[in-house]
XYZ file of C-alpha atoms in Angstrom:
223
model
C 26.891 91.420 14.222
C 26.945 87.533 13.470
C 27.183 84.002 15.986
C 30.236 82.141 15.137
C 30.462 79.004 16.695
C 34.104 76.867 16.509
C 34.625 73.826 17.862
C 38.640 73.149 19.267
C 39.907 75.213 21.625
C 43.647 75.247 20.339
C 46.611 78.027 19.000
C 43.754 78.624 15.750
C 40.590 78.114 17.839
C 41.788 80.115 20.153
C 43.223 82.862 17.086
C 39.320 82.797 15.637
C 37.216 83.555 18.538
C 39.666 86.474 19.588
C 39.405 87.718 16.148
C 35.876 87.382 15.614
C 35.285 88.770 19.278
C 37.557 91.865 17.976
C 35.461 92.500 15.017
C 32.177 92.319 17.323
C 31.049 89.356 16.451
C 29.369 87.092 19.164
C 31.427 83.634 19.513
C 31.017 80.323 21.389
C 33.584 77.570 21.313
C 33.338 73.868 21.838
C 36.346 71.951 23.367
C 36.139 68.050 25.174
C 38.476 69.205 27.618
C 37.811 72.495 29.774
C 41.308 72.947 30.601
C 41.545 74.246 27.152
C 39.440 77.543 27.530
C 42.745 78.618 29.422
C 43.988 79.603 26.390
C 41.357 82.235 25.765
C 42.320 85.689 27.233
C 40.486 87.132 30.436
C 38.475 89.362 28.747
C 36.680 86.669 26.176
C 33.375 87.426 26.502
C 31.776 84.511 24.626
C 30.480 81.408 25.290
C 32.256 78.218 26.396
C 31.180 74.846 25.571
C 32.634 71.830 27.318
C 31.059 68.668 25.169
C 31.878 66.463 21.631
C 31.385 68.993 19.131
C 29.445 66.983 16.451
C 26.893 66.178 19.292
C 23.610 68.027 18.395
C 22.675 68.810 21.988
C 26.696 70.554 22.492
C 25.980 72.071 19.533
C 22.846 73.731 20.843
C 24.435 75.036 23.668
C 26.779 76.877 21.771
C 23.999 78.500 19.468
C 24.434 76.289 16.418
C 20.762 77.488 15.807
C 21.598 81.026 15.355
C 24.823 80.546 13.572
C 25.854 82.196 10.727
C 29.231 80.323 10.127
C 30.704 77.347 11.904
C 34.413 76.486 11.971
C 35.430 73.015 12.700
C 39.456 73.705 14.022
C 40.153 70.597 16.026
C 42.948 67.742 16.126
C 40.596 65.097 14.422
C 40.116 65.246 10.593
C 37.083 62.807 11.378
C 35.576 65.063 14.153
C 36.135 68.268 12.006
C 34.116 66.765 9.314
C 31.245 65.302 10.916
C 30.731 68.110 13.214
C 31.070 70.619 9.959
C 28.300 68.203 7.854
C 26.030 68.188 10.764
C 25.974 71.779 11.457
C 25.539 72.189 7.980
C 23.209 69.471 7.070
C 21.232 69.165 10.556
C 21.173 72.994 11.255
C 21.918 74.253 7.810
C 24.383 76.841 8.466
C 25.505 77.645 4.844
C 29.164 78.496 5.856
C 31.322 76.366 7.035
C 35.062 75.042 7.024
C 36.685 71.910 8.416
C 40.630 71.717 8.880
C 42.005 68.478 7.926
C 45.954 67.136 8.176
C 45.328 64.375 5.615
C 45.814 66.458 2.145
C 44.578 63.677 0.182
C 41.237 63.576 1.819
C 40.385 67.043 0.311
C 38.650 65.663 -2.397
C 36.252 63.296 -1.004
C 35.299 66.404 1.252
C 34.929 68.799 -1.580
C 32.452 66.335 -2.988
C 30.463 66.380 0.333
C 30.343 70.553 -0.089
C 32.783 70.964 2.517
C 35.088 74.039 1.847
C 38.309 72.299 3.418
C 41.910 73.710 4.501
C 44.755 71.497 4.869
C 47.481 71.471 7.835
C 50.298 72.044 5.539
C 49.147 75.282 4.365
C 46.957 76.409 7.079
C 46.714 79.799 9.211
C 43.899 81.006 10.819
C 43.270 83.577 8.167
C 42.390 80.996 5.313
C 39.563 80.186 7.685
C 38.515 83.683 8.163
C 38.005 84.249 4.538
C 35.961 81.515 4.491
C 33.888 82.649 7.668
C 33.567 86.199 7.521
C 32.846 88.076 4.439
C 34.728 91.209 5.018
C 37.859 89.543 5.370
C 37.701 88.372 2.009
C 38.063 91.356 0.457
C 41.695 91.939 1.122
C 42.059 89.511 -1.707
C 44.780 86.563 -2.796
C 46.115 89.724 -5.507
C 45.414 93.437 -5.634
C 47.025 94.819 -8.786
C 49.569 98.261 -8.394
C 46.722 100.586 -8.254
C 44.788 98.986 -5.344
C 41.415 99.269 -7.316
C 41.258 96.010 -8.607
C 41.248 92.726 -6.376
C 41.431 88.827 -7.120
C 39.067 87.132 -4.052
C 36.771 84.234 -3.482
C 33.268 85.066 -3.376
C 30.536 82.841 -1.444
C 27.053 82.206 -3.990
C 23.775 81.657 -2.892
C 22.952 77.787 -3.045
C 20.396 78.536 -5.555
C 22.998 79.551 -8.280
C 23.961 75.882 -8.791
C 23.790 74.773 -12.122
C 23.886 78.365 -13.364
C 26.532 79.187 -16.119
C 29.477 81.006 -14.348
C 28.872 83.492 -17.005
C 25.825 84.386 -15.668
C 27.516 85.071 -12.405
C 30.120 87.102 -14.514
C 26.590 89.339 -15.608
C 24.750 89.717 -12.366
C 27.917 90.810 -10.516
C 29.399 92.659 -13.442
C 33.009 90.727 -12.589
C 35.630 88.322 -13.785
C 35.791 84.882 -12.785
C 39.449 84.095 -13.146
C 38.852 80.196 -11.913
C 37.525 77.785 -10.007
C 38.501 75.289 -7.668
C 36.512 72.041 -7.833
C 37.839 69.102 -5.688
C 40.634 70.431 -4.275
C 41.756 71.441 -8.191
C 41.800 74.536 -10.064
C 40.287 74.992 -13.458
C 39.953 77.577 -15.695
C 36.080 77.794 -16.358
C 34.968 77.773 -20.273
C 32.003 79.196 -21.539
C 29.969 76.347 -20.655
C 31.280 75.872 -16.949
C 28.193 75.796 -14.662
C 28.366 76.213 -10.661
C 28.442 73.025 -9.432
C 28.279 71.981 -5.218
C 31.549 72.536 -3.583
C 32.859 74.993 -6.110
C 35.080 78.008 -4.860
C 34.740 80.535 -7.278
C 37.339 83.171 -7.634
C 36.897 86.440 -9.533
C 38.445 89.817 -10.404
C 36.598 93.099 -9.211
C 36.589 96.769 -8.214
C 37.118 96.751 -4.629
C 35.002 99.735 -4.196
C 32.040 97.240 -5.526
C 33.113 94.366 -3.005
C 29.922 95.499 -1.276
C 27.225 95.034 -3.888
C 28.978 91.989 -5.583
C 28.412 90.125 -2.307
C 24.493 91.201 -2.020
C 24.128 89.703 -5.591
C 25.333 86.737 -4.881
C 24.502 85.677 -1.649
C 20.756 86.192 -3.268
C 18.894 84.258 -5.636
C 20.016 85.114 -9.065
C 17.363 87.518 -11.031
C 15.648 85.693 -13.886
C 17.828 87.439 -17.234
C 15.371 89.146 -19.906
């Protein structure tokens, strides 16, 4: 079981801590206004934060210490992505994802190593995948048999600068391409993993397990 703190306590906020809470996770949200832990059902067990969500002391309260992921789901594209680059930069949580309605903002954030998703093609599940490892494996494709599965995988900071194809090694699967700054690219022999990147790759689903352990470790020096 993980923390999971989210700050915005609207329709998605709301959609992510119920989830999370489902899949026995521990949650705490952060909302300005009180009124808006309303929306949460009777039986939400977590914790409730009233507070500015980028504020480090708010943030304590709602276990930004212990975090393993933090999701950034309010109104504010400003708000989302200061709270998301403190609680990654002051706290160093290593996931984290910031909505934002301005599109054309993306790639300024991807710069900053903020995985980003935009308003116009938003749903609570693109954060999810982002956020919770298991829920990645149900995959953007699975081909007709169900064995094999296109998904993003999350890499251990210390695998940047490292040739994709080393990735492609260690994990024993097939990166298909990456998006850097808000763009995908088809990675060449050459390509490196660079801060920001979201690498997508083909694998056996029944190795989903071990492929993540790889990679959210240091990669092993190659004889």
């Amino acid at each position: 079981m993980a923390h999971y703190v989210i700050m915005g306590c609207g329709r998605v906020g709301v959609t992510l801590a119920h989830t999370l809470e489902d899949s026995g996770h521990s949650v705490a949200i952060i909302d300005q206004d009180d009124r808006a832990f309303r929306r949460l059902r009777r039986t939400f067990s977590g914790r409730k934060v009233t507070g500015i969500g980028f504020d480090r002391d708010t943030m304590k309260q709602a276990g930004i210490e212990e975090a393993y992921a933090f999701a950034a789901v309010s109104s504010g594209d400003n708000s989302n992505i200061l709270a998301t680059r403190v609680a990654r930069e002051t706290f160093h949580v290593q996931h984290v994802v910031a909505r934002i309605y301005d599109p054309g903002r993306a790639e300024i954030y991807q710069r900053l190593g903020i995985p980003t998703v935009a308003a116009v093609r938003w749903s609570a599940d693109q954060v999810l995948r982002r956020i919770l490892p298991e829920s990645g494996v149900a995959g953007d494709y699975r081909e007709p048999s169900g064995r094999l599965v296109l998904t993003e995988v999350g890499l251990d900071p210390t695998w940047l600068g490292h040739p994709l194809a080393a990735v492609e090694r260690a994990a024993r699967v097939r990166v298909a391409y990456v998006t850097r700054f808000g763009e995908g690219m088809l990675p060449t022999a050459g390509t490196a993993y660079q801060e920001g990147d979201t690498v997508h790759v083909m694998m056996d689903l029944s190795d989903a397990a071990e492929v993540s352990r790889i990679l959210s470790a240091p990669p092993v020096k190659e004889a």
